[in-house]
Short mmCIF file of C-alpha atoms in Angstrom, two decimals:
data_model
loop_
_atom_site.label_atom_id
_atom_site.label_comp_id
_atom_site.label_asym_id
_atom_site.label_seq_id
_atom_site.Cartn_x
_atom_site.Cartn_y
_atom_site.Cartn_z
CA UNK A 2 6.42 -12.39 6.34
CA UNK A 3 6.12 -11.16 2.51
CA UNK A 4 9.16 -12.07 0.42
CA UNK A 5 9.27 -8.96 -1.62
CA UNK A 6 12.73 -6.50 -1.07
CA UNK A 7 13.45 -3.32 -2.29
CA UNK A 8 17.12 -2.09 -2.65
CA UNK A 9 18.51 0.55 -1.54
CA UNK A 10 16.25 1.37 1.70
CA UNK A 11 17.42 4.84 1.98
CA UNK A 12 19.29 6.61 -1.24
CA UNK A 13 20.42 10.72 -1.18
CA UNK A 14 21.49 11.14 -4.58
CA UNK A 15 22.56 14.72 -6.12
CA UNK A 16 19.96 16.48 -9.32
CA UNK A 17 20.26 15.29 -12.68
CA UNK A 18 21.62 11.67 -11.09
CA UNK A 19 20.23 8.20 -13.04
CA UNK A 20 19.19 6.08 -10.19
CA UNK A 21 17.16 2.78 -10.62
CA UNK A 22 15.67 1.50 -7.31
CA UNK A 23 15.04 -2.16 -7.66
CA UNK A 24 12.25 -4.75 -6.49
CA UNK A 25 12.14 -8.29 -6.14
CA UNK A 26 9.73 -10.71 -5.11
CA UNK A 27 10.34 -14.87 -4.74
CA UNK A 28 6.70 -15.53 -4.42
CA UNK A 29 6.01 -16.20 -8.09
CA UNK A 30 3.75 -13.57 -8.10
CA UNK A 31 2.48 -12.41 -11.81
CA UNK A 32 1.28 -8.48 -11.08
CA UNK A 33 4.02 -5.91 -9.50
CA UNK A 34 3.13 -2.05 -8.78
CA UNK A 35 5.23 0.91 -7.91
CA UNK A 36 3.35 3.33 -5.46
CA UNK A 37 5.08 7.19 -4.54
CA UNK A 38 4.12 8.04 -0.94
CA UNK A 39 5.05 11.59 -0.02
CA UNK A 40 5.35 12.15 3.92
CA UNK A 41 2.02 11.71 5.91
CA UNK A 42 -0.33 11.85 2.67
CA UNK A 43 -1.44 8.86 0.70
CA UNK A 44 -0.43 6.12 -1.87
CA UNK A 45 -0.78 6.69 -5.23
CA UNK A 46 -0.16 4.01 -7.91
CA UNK A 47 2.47 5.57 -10.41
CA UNK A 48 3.51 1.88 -12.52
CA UNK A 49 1.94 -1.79 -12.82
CA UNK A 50 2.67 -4.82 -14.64
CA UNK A 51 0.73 -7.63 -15.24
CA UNK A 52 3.95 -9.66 -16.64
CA UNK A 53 6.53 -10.27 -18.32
CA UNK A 54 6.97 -7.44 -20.53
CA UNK A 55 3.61 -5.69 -19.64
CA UNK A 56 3.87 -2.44 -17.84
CA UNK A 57 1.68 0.42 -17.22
CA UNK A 58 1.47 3.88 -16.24
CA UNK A 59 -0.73 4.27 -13.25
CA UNK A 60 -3.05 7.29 -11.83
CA UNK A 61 -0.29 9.53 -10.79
CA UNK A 62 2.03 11.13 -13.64
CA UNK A 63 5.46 10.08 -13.06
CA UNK A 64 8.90 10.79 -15.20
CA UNK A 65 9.89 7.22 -13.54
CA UNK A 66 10.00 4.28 -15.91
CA UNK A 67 9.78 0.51 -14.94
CA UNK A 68 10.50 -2.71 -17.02
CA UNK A 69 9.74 -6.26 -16.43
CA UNK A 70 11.99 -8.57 -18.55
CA UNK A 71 11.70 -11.24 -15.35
CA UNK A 72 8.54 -12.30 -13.22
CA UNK A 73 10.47 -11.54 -10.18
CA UNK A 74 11.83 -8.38 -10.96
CA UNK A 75 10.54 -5.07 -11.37
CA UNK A 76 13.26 -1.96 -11.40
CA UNK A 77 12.11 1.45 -11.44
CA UNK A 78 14.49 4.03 -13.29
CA UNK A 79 14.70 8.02 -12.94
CA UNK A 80 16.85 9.11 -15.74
CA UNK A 81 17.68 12.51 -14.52
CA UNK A 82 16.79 13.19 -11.15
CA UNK A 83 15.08 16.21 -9.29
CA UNK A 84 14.04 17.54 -5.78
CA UNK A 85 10.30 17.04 -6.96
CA UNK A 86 11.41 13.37 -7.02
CA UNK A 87 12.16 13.38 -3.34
CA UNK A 88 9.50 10.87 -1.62
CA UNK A 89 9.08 6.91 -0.31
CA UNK A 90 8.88 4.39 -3.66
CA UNK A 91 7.11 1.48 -2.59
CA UNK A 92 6.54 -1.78 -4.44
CA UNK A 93 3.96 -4.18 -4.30
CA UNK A 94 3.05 -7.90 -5.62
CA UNK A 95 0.33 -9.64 -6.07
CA UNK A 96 -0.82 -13.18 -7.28
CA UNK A 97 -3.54 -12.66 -10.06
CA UNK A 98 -6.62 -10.06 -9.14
CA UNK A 99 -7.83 -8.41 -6.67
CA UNK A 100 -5.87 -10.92 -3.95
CA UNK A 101 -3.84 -10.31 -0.43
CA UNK A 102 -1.17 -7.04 -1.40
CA UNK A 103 2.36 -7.72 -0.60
CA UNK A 104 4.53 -4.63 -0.19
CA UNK A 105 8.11 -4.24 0.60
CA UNK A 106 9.90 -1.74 3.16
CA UNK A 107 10.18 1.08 0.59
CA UNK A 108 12.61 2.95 -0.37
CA UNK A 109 13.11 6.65 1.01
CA UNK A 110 14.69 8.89 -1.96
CA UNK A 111 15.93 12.14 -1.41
CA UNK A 112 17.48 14.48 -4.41
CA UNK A 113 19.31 17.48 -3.15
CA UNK B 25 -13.87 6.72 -9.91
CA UNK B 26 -13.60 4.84 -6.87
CA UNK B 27 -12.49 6.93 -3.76
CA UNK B 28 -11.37 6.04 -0.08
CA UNK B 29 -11.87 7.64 2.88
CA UNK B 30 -10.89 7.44 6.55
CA UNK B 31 -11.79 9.46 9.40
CA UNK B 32 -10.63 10.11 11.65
CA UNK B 33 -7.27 11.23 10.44
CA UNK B 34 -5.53 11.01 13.76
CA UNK B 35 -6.84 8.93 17.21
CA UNK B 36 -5.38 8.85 20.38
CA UNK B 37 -6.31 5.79 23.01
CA UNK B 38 -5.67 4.16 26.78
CA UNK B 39 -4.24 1.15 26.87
CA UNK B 40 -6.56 -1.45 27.20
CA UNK B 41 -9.36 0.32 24.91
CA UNK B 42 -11.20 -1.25 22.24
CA UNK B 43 -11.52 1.29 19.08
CA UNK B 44 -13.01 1.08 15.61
CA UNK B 45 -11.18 2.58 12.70
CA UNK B 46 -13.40 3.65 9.57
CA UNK B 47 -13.14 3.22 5.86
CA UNK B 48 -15.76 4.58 3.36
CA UNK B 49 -15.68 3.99 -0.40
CA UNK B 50 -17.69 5.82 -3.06
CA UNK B 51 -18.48 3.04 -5.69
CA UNK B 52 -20.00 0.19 -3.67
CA UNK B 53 -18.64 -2.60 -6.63
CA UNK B 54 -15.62 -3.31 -5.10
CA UNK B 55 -13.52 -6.72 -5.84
CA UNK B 56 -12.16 -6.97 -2.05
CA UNK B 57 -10.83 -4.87 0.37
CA UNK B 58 -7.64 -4.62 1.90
CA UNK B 59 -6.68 -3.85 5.55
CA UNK B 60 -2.86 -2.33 6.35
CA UNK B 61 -0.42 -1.50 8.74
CA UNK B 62 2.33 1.25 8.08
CA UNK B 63 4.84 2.23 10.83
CA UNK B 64 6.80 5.37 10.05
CA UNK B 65 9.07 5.02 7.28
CA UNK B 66 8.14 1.63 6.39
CA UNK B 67 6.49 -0.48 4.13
CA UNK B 68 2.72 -1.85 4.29
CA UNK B 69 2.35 -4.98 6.89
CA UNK B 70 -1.15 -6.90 5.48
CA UNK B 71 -3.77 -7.03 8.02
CA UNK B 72 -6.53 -8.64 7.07
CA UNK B 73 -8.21 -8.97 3.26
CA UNK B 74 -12.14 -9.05 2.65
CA UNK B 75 -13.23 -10.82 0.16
CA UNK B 76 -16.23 -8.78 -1.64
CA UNK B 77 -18.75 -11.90 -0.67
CA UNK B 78 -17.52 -11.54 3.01
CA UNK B 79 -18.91 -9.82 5.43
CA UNK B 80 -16.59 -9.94 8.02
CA UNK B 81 -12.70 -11.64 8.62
CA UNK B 82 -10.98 -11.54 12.04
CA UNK B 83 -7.09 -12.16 12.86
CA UNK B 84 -6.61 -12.25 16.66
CA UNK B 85 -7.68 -8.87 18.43
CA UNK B 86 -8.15 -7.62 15.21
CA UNK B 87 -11.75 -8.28 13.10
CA UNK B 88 -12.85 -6.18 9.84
CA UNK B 89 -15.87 -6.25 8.30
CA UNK B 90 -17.38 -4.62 5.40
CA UNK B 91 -20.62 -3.86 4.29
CA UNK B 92 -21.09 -3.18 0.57
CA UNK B 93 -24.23 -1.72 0.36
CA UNK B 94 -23.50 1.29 2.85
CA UNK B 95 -20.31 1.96 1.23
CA UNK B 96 -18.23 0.99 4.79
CA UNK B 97 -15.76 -0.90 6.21
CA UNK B 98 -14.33 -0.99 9.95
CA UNK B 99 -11.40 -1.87 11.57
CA UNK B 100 -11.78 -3.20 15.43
CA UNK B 101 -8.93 -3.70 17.74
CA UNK B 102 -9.37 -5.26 20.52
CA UNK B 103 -7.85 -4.73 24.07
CA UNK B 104 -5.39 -2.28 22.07
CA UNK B 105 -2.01 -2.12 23.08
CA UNK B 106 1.20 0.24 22.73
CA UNK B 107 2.60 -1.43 20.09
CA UNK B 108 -0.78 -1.04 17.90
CA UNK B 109 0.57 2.44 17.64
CA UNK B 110 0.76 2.84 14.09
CA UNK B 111 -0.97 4.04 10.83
CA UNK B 112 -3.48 2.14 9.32
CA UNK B 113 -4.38 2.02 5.72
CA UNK B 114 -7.71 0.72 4.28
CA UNK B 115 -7.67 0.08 0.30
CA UNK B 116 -10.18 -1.03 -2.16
CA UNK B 117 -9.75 -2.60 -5.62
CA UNK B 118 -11.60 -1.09 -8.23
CA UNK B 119 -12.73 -2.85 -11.52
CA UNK B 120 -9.52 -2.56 -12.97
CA UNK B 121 -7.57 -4.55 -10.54
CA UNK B 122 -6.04 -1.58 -8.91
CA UNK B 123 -5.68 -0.55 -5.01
CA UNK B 124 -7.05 2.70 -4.33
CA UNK B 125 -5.88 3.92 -1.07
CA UNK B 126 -7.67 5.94 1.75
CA UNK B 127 -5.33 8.59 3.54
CA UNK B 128 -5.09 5.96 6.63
CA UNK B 129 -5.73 6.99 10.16
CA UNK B 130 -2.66 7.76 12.87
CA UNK B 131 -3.17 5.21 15.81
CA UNK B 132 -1.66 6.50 19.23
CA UNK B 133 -1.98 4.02 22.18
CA UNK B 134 -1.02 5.63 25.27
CA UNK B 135 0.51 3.27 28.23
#
């Protein structure tokens, strides 16, 4: 079983809200991602990091922001928050390139 | 621009059936591919990973193989059962290190 948790599992949260939805892994693993899944369509990558203090936007345009001040750690923040923001977050790790994906059990935001 | 595919979107089975689940990608340089399981409202479960100088890798009823030069990989389940039910996502990593997802296909084993 993959040792990577995401906090809080489910989270309905009122517009205009700060919210950061956090993601740990214990595996040691250097590259974390942030994917936005909306119901029944597809993944797409909206942060990576390759470290400590190396993040990245990814394919999909996101107001989110993440930081990475600890390998294990990788929060992702929504400063104000809006009903277009309503979808799954789900966060990955990996150890160097193109190796086995470890994802955790996502987190299910809903802004009302 | 690497892109995934899966058809079909949605399959419906027996119990007992074998079945093959398809994944097409567009750029046939791929660094690995990535096999998962997602049951609704939860994260990814890893299934199997191919390495790009693999042709095949099996993990009990389940064996994936991949073959670069058509653009394909499948997915074969073996003796499926209910609890197979589930969606399965194939992903590819493109040159930058990234996992680009296919829209998965819906898995429905009937008892």
């Amino acid at each position: 079983e993959a040792d990577i948790y995401q906090t809080p599992r489910y989270l309905v949260i009122g517009t205009g809200k700060k919210i950061t939805l956090e993601c740990s892994q214990t595996m040691g693993h250097d590259k974390m991602y942030w994917y936005q899944q909306d119901p029944g369509m597809e993944l797409h990558l909206i942060h990576y990091s390759y470290g400590v203090n190396s993040t990245e936007k990814g394919d999909l345009s996101s107001e989110s922001t993440v930081s990475r001040i600890r390998t294990e750690h990788f929060p992702l923040t929504l400063e104000s928050a809006r009903p277009s923001h309503t979808s799954q977050y789900l966060c990955a790790s990996t150890r160097g390139g193109f190796t086995e994906a470890f994802f955790g059990q996502g987190t299910r935001l809903t802004v009302v | 621009k690497q892109e995934v595919t899966q058809i079909p979107a949605a399959l419906s089975v027996p119990e007992g059936e074998n079945l093959v689940l398809n994944c097409s990608f567009t750029d046939s340089a791929i660094y690995n591919l990535q096999w998962f399981r997602q049951d609704p409202g939860k994260g990814l479960t890893s299934l199997l990973l191919i390495q790009s100088s693999q042709r095949e890798q099996t993990s009990g009823r389940l064996n994936a193989s991949l073959d670069k030069s058509s653009g394909r990989s499948t997915l074969y389940i073996a003796a499926s059962q209910p609890g197979d039910s589930a969606t399965y996502l194939c992903a590819a990593y493109n040159q930058g290190g990234k996992l680009i997802f296919g829209q998965g296909t819906e898995l429905s084993v009937k008892p």
